[in-house]
XYZ file of C-alpha atoms in Angstrom:
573
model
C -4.242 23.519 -24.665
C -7.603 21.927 -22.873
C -8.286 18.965 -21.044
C -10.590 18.215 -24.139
C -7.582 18.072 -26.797
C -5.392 16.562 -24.646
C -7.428 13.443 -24.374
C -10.354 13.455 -26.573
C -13.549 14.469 -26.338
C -15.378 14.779 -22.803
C -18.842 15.527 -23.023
C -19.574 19.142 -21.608
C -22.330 18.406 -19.181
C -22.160 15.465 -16.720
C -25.074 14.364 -14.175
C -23.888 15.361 -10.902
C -24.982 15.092 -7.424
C -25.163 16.674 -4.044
C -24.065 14.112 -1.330
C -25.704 15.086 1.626
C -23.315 14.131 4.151
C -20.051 16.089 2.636
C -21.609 18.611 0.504
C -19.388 17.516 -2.695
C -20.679 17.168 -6.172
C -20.490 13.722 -7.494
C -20.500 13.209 -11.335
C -22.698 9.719 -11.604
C -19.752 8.406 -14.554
C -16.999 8.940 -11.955
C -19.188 7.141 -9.716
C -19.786 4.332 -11.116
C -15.787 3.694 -12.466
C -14.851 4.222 -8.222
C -17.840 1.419 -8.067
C -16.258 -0.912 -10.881
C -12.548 -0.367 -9.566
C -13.179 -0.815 -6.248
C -15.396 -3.812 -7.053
C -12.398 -5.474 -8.845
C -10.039 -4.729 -5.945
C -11.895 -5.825 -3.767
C -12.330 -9.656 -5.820
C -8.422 -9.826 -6.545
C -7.571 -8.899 -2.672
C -9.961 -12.450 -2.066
C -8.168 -14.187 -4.095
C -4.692 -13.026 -3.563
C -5.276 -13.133 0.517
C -6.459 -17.130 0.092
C -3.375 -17.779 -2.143
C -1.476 -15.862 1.328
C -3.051 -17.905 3.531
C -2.103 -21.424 1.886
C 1.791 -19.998 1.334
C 1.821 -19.037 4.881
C 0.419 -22.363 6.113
C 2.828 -24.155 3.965
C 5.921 -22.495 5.606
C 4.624 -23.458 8.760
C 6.695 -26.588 9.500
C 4.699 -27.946 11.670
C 1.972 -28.117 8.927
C 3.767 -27.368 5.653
C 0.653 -27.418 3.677
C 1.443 -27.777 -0.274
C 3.871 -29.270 -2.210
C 6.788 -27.430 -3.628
C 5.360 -27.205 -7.439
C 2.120 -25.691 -5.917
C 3.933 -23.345 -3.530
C 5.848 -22.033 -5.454
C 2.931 -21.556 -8.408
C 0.492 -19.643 -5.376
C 3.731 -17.955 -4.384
C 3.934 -16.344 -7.841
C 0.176 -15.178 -8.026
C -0.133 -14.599 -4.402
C 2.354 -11.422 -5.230
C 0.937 -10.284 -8.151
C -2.946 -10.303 -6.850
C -2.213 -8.227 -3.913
C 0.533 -6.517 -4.547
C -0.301 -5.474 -8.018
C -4.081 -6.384 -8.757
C -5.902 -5.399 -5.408
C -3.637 -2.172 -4.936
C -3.742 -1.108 -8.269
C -7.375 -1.329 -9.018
C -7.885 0.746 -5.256
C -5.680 2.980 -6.342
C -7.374 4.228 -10.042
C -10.542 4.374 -7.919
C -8.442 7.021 -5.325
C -7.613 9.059 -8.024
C -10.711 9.592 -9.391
C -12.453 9.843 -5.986
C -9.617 12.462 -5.406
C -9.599 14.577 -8.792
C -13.984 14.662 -9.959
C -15.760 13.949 -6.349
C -13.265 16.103 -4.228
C -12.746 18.853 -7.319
C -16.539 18.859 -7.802
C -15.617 18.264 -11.049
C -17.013 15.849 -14.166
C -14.340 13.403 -14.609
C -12.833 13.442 -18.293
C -13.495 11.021 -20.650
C -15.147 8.479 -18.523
C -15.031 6.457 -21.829
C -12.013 5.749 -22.109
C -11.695 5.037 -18.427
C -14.158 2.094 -18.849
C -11.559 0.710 -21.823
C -8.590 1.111 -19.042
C -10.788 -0.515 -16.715
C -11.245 -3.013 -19.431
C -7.899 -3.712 -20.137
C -6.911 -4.080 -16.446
C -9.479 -6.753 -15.968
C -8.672 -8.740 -19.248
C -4.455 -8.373 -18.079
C -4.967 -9.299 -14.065
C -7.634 -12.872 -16.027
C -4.674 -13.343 -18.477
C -1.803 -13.665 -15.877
C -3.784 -15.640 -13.655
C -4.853 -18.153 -15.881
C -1.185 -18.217 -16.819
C -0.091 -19.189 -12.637
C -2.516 -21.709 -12.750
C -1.530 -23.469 -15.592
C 1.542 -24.245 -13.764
C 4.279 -23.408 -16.364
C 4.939 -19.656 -14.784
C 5.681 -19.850 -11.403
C 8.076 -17.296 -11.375
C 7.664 -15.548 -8.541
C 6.481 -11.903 -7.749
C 10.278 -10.608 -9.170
C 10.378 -13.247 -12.232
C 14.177 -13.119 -12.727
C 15.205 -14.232 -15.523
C 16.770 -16.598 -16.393
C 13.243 -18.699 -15.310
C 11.014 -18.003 -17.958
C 7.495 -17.324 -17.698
C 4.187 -18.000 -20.458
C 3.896 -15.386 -22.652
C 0.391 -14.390 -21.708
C 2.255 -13.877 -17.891
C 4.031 -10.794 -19.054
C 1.488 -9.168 -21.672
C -1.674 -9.461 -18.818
C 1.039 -7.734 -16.632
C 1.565 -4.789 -19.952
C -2.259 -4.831 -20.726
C -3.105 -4.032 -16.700
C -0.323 -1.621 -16.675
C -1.589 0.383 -19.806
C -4.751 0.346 -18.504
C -3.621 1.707 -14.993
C -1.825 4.459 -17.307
C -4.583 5.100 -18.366
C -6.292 6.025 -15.635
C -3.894 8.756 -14.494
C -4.385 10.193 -18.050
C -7.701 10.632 -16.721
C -6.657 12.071 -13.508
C -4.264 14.400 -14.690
C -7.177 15.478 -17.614
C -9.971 15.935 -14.624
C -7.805 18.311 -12.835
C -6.931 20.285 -15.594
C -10.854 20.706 -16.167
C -11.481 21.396 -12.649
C -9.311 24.274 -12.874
C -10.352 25.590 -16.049
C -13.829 25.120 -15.105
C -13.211 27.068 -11.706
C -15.061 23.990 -9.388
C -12.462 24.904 -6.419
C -10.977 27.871 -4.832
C -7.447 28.242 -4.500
C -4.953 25.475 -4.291
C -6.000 21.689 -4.342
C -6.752 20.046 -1.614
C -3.866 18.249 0.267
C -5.753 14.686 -0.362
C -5.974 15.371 -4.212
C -2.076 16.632 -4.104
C -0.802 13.594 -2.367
C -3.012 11.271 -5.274
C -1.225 13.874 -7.437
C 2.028 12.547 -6.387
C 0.974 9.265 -6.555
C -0.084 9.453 -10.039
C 3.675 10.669 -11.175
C 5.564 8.198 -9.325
C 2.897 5.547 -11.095
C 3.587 7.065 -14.195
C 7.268 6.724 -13.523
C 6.974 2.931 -12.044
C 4.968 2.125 -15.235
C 6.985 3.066 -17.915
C 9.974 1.277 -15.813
C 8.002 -1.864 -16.016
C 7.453 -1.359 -19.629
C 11.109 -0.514 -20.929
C 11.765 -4.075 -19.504
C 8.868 -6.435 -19.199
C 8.022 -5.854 -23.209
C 11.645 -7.092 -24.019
C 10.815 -10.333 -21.423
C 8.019 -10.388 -23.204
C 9.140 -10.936 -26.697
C 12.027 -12.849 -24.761
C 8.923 -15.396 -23.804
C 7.841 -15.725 -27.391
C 11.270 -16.405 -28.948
C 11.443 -13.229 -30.931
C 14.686 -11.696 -28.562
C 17.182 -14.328 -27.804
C 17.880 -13.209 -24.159
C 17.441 -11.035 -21.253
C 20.734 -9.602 -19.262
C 19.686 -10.854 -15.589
C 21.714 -7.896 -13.967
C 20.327 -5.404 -16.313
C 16.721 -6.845 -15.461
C 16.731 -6.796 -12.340
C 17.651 -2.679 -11.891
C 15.110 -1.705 -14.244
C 12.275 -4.074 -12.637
C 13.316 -2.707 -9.487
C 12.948 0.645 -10.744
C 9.393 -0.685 -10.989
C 8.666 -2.839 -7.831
C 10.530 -0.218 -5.095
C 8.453 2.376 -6.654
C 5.030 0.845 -6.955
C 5.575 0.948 -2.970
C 5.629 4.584 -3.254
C 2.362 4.707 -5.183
C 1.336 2.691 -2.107
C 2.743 5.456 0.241
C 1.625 8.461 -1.372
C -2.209 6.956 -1.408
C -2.387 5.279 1.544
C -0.904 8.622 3.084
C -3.494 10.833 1.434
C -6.820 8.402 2.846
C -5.139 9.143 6.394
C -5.711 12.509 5.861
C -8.952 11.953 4.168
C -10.444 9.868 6.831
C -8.792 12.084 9.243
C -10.883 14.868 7.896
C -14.309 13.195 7.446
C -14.315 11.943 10.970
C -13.074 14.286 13.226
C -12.479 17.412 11.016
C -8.714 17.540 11.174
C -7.052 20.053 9.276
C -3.483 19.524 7.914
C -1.266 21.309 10.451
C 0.555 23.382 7.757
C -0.480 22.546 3.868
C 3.418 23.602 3.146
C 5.230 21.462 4.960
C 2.850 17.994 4.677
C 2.844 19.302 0.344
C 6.490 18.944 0.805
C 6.894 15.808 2.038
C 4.772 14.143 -0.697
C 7.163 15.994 -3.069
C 10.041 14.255 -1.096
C 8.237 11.510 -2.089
C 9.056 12.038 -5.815
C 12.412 13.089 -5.408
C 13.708 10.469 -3.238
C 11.847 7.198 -2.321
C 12.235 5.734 -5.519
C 15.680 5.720 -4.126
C 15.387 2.806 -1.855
C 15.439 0.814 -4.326
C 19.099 0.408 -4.108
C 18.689 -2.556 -1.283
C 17.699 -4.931 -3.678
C 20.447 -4.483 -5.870
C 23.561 -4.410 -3.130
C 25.184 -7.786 -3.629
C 24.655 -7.421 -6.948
C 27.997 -7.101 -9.315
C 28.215 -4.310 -11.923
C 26.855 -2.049 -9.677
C 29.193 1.050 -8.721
C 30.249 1.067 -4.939
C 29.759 4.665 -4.907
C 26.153 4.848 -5.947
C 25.245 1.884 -3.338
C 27.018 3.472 -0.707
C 25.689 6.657 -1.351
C 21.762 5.413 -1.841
C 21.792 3.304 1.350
C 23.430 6.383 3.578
C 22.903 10.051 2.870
C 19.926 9.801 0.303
C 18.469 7.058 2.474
C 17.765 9.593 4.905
C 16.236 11.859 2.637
C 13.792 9.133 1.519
C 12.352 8.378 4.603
C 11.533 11.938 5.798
C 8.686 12.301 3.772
C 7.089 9.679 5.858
C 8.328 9.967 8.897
C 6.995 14.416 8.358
C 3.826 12.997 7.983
C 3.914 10.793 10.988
C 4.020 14.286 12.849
C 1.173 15.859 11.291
C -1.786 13.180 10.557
C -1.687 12.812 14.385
C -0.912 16.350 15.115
C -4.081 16.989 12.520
C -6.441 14.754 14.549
C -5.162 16.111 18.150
C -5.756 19.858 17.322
C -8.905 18.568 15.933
C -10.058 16.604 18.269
C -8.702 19.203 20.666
C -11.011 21.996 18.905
C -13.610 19.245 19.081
C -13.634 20.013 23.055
C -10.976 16.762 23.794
C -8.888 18.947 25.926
C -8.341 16.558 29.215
C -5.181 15.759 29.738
C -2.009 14.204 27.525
C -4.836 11.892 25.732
C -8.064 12.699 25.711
C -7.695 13.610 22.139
C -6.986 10.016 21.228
C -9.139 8.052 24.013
C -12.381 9.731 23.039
C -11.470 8.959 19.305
C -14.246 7.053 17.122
C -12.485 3.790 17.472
C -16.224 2.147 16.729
C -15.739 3.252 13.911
C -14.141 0.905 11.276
C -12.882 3.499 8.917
C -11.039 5.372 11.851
C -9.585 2.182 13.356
C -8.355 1.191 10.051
C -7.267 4.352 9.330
C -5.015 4.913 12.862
C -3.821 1.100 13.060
C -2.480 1.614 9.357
C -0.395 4.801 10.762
C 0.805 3.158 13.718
C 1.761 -0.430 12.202
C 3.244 1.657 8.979
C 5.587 3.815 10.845
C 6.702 1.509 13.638
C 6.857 -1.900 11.865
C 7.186 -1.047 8.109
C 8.919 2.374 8.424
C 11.734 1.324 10.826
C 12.290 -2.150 9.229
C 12.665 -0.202 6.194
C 15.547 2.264 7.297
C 17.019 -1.018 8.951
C 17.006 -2.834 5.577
C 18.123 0.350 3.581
C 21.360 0.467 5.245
C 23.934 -1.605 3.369
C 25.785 -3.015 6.436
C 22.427 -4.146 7.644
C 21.048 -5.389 4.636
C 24.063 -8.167 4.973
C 22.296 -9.849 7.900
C 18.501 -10.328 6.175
C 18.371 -9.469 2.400
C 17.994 -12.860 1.342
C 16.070 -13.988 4.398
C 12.056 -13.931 5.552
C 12.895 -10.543 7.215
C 12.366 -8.651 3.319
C 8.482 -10.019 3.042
C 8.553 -9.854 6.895
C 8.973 -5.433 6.051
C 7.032 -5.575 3.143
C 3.918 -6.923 4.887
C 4.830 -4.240 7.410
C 4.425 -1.683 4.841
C 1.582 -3.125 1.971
C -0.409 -5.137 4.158
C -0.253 -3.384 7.810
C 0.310 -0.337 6.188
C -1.467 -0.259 2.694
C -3.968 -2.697 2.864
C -5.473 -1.823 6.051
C -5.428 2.098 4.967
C -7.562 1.081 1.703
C -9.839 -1.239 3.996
C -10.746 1.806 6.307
C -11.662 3.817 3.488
C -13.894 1.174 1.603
C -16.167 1.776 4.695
C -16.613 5.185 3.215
C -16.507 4.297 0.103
C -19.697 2.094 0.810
C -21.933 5.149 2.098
C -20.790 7.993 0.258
C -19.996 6.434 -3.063
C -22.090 3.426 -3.396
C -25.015 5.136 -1.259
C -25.588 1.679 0.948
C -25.606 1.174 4.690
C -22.748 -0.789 5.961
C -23.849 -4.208 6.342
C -23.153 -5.966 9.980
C -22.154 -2.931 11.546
C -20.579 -5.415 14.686
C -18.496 -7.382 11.993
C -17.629 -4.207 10.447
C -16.181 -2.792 13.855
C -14.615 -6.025 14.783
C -12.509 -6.522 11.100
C -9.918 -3.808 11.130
C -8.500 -4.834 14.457
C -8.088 -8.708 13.420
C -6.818 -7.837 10.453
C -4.455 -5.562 11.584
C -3.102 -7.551 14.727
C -3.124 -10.812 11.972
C -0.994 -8.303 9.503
C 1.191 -6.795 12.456
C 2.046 -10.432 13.327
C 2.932 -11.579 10.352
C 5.401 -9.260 9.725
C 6.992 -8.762 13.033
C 7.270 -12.515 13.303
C 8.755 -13.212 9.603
C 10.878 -10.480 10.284
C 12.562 -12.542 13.863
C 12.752 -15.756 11.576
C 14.348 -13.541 9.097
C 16.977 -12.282 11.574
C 17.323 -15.689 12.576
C 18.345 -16.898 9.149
C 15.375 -18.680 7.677
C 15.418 -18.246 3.952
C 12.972 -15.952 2.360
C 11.710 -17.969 -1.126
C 12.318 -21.843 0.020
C 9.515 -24.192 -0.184
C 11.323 -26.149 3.153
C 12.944 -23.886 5.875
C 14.495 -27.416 7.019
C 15.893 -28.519 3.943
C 15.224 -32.271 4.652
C 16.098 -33.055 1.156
C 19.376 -31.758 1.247
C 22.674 -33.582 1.265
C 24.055 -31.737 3.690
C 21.796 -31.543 7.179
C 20.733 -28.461 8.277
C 18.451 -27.393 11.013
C 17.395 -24.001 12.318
C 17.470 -22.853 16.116
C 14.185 -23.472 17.880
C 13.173 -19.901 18.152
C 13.249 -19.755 14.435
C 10.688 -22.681 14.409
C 8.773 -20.655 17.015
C 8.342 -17.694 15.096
C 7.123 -19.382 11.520
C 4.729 -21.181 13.304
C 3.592 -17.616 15.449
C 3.366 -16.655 11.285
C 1.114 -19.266 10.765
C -1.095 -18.488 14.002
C -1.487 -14.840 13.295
C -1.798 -16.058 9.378
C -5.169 -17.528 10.604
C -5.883 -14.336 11.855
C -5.773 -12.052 9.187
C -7.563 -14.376 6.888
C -10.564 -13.990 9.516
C -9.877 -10.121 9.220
C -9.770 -10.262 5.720
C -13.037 -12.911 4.906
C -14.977 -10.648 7.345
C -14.216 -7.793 4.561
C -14.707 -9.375 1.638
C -18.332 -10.557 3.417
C -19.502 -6.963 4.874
C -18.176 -4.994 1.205
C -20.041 -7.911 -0.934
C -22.831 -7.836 1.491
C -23.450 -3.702 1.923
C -23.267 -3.681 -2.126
C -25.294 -6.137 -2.691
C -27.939 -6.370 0.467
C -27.091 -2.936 2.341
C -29.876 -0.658 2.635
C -30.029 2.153 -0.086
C -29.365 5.376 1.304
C -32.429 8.026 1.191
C -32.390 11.668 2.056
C -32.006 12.126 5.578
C -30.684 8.504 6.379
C -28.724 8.654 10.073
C -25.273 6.720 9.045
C -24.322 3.969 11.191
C -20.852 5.027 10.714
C -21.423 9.320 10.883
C -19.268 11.533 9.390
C -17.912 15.220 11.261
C -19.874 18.064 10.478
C -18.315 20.381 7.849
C -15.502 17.305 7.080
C -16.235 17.268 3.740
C -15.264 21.110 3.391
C -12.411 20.184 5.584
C -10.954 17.118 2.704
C -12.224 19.485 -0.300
C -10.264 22.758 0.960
C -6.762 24.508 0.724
C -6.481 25.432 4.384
C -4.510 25.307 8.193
C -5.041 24.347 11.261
C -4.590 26.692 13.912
C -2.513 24.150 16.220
C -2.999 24.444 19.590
C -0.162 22.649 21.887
C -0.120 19.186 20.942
C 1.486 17.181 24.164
C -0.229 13.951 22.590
C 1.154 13.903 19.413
C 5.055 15.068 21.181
C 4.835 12.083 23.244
C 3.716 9.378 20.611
C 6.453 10.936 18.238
C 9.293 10.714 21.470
C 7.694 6.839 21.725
C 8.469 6.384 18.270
C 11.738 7.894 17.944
C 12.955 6.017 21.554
C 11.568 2.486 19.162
C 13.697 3.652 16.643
C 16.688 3.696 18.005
C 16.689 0.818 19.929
C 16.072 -1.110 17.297
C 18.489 0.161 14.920
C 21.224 -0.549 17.711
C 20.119 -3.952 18.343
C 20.316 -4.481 14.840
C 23.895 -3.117 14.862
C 24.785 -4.906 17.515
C 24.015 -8.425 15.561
C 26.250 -6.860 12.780
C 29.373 -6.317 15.282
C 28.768 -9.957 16.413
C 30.469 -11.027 12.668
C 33.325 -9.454 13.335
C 34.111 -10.997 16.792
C 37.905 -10.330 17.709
C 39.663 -12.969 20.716
């Protein structure tokens, strides 16, 4: 069976392209759908990071911006622009960046990828308009029993068919690459780890589906109710798992940019193939912390998610924080780097902003998002800060610091290779990733100390000056959500400064012409490098040994700390 009968009919010639910066073949429909999707990202990330900026300046005491009603209404589309709309539409435009442009493939039925694209766009409008109306400020989670407008849930089923769409396509385009013979060999280790993405999306989507149509029909009065308990594992078979979309893409532009920049070659395609498949098999997994003081739940199956499998889900990530900077030290080492323990890293393209948002997103991911993560995913732990500001405190460790800032760095690729302009206020450009990232990395290591500190994670008023009963937090607490607030500020620079250069460079860049000199150059020969099966030969990589060592040393200290604020529970006289 062909790509063709599998999804319709895909026209047998398609207008393709040299770039000459990477060499690759660019089919002009694929093009233009990366164009359209990133475009949309791009629009719901603006919106989504002012709704951010107005919830984090409203659980700043000190300034406690908006009134409950309207908190808890930005709140609810706050979570769903960025952490559904923005990622999602970045995503689709990964995969077929990843399947026709890398492949050198046409992409299949581009057609029907502009009625997915369609249908996301109509289903992000629809919910939104449904926030702002005020009657469905549900949150990102929308437990029932709180009960959303109808039009909430089906824009949520309309962008989610759409997305599913999309992977139709990208599963279809690599079939036709291969029968088509546009690659040698194996695919490339960026389009595997979009691959994997694309069947844990495929997984998180129909999980959203078996319950949010029920919730749907719920909203319209056709089903008389929705079991909370039973809601809340299958939407969390959803939300845990869209984070491993997240992973598995954000993970494959590392090695993408990796590649482009400095030529780095995974250090064995095995072993970094085999922690994306970990990916599959486990990550989904850690979806258990949500669901631990929850009844109905066997005691064996949390205790056994949150210990042994627990492990087993974070070593895909923590195998590829080995080898993306292994990659780039034997790279940059073979690039003639070879002075001492650093070098490697010091003479780095750090000008560059697709590098520095490419190496901050590593570095915030695995030491903010990654160990916060393991912390959380123990159950003993997960007593001390599940229902605190420590849970968005990780997440924005892991989606914002992590995700976000990944997808940033590679929309200053995007720009040039895709979109053929010249990066618009190059000095803004080199300036963004690093306030967005320290903004991000503040935000969640300072929600995170409120969190441990007990300030509640969905309350409009951490002092509860309504309540009958007084209650007031330590001053350190008070300290850190107004640090939130500070480094709040900051990101929103970070981020306006992105939204201004990608708006800008599409709009006023200068169109690229044969023989343009990028701003922002690319390695010579990286776009074999991104578009081939192949290893490095790894020299000795002291570098990458003692960041790893750092990491590990973090690791452990924290996780004892953390244990040691358990044991204080439990105090004995």
């Amino acid at each position: 069976m062909t790509a063709e009968t599998v999804i319709g009919a895909v026209p047998a010639q398609a207008e393709l392209r040299t770039c000459q910066y990477t060499g690759l073949k660019v089919d002009t429909a694929a093009r233009t759908l990366i164009k359209a999707n990133a475009v949309a990202a791009v629009v719901f990330l603006a919106i989504g990071g002012l709704m951010g900026l107005l919830v984090a300046l409203t659980r700043w005491p000190a300034v406690h911006l908006l009134p409950a009603d309207w908190f808890y209404l930005i709140l609810t589309g706050h979570g769903a622009n960025v952490l559904l709309f923005w990622i999602i539409f970045f995503e689709i435009a990964v995969l077929y960046f990843a399947s026709a442009i890398l492949l050198n493939s046409r992409l299949a039925a581009p057609k029907l990828g502009w009625v997915g694209f369609v249908m996301m766009v109509v289903g992000a409008i629809a919910t939104n308009i449904a926030v702002l109306q005020g009657d469905s400020s549900v949150m990102f989670t929308s437990y029932p029993p709180m009960k959303a407008q109808p039009h909430f849930y089906l824009g949520i089923i309309l962008f989610a068919v759409g997305a599913l769409i999309g992977c139709a396509i990208f599963f279809a385009t690599l079939v036709i690459a291969k029968e088509e013979k546009t690659y040698e060999g194996s695919i490339p280790l960026v389009t595997f780890g979009a691959l994997t993405a694309a069947i844990i999306a495929v997984f998180t989507i129909a999980s959203g589906a078996i319950i949010l149509v029920p919730t749907w029909l719920w909203s319209l009065g056709l089903v008389n109710d929705v079991d909370p308990l039973m809601y809340k594992v299958i939407w969390w078979a959803m939300g845990h798992s869209s984070q491993q979309v997240n992973v598995s893409a954000h993970v494959s532009l590392w090695y993408l940019t990796a590649a482009l920049l400095v030529g780095a070659k995974p250090l064995n395609e095995k072993v970094s193939r085999t922690a994306f498949f970990l990916y599959i098999l486990f990550l989904q997994l850690a979806s258990a912390h949500h669901l631990l003081a929850d009844p109905g739940l066997d005691e064996t199956w949390k205790i056994v998610n949150t210990s042994y499998m627990m492990y087993l889900a974070v070593l895909g990530s923590m195998v590829h924080g080995l080898t993306v900077p292994g990659a780039i030290e034997a790279a940059q080492r073979r690039n003639g780097y070879t002075r001492g323990v650093f070098e490697w890293l010091r003479k780095s393209p750090w000008g560059n902003p697709a590098w520095a948002g490419m190496f901050l997103s590593l570095v915030f991911f695995g030491f903010i998002g990654g160990i916060s993560g393991v912390v959380l995913g123990t159950e003993q732990l997960n007593v001390l800060m599940h229902n605190t500001i420590y849970v968005p405190g990780h997440f924005h460790g892991t989606v914002v610091a992590g995700t976000t800032l990944a997808f940033m760095g590679a929309t200053y690729l995007v720009l040039p290779l895709v979109f053929e302009r010249e990066i618009l206020w190059p000095k803004l450009a080199k300036l963004q990733p690093y306030l967005f990232g320290i903004g991000a990395a503040g935000i969640s290591l300072f929600m995170m100390g409120a969190g441990t500190l007990g300030v509640p994670r969905r309350h409009w008023d951490i002092t509860f000056s309504d309540a009958n009963l007084s209650f007031a937090h330590s001053a350190g607490a008070f300290l850190m959500m107004g640090l939130n607030g500070i480094f709040a500020i900051i990101a929103a620079i970070g981020g306006i400064i992105f939204v201004l250069v990608v708006v800008g460079t599409v709009f006023f860049g200068e169109k690229i012409k044969a023989g343009h000199k990028l701003t922002f150059p690319l390695h010579a020969g990286g776009g074999a490098v991104a578009s081939h099966y192949g290893n490095e030969k790894a020299p000795k990589l002291p570098g990458t040994v003692v960041l790893v060592t750092i990491f590990f040393v973090c690791f452990v200290l924290y996780y004892f700390i953390n244990w040691k604020y358990l044991s204080e529970l439990w105090l004995f006289r």
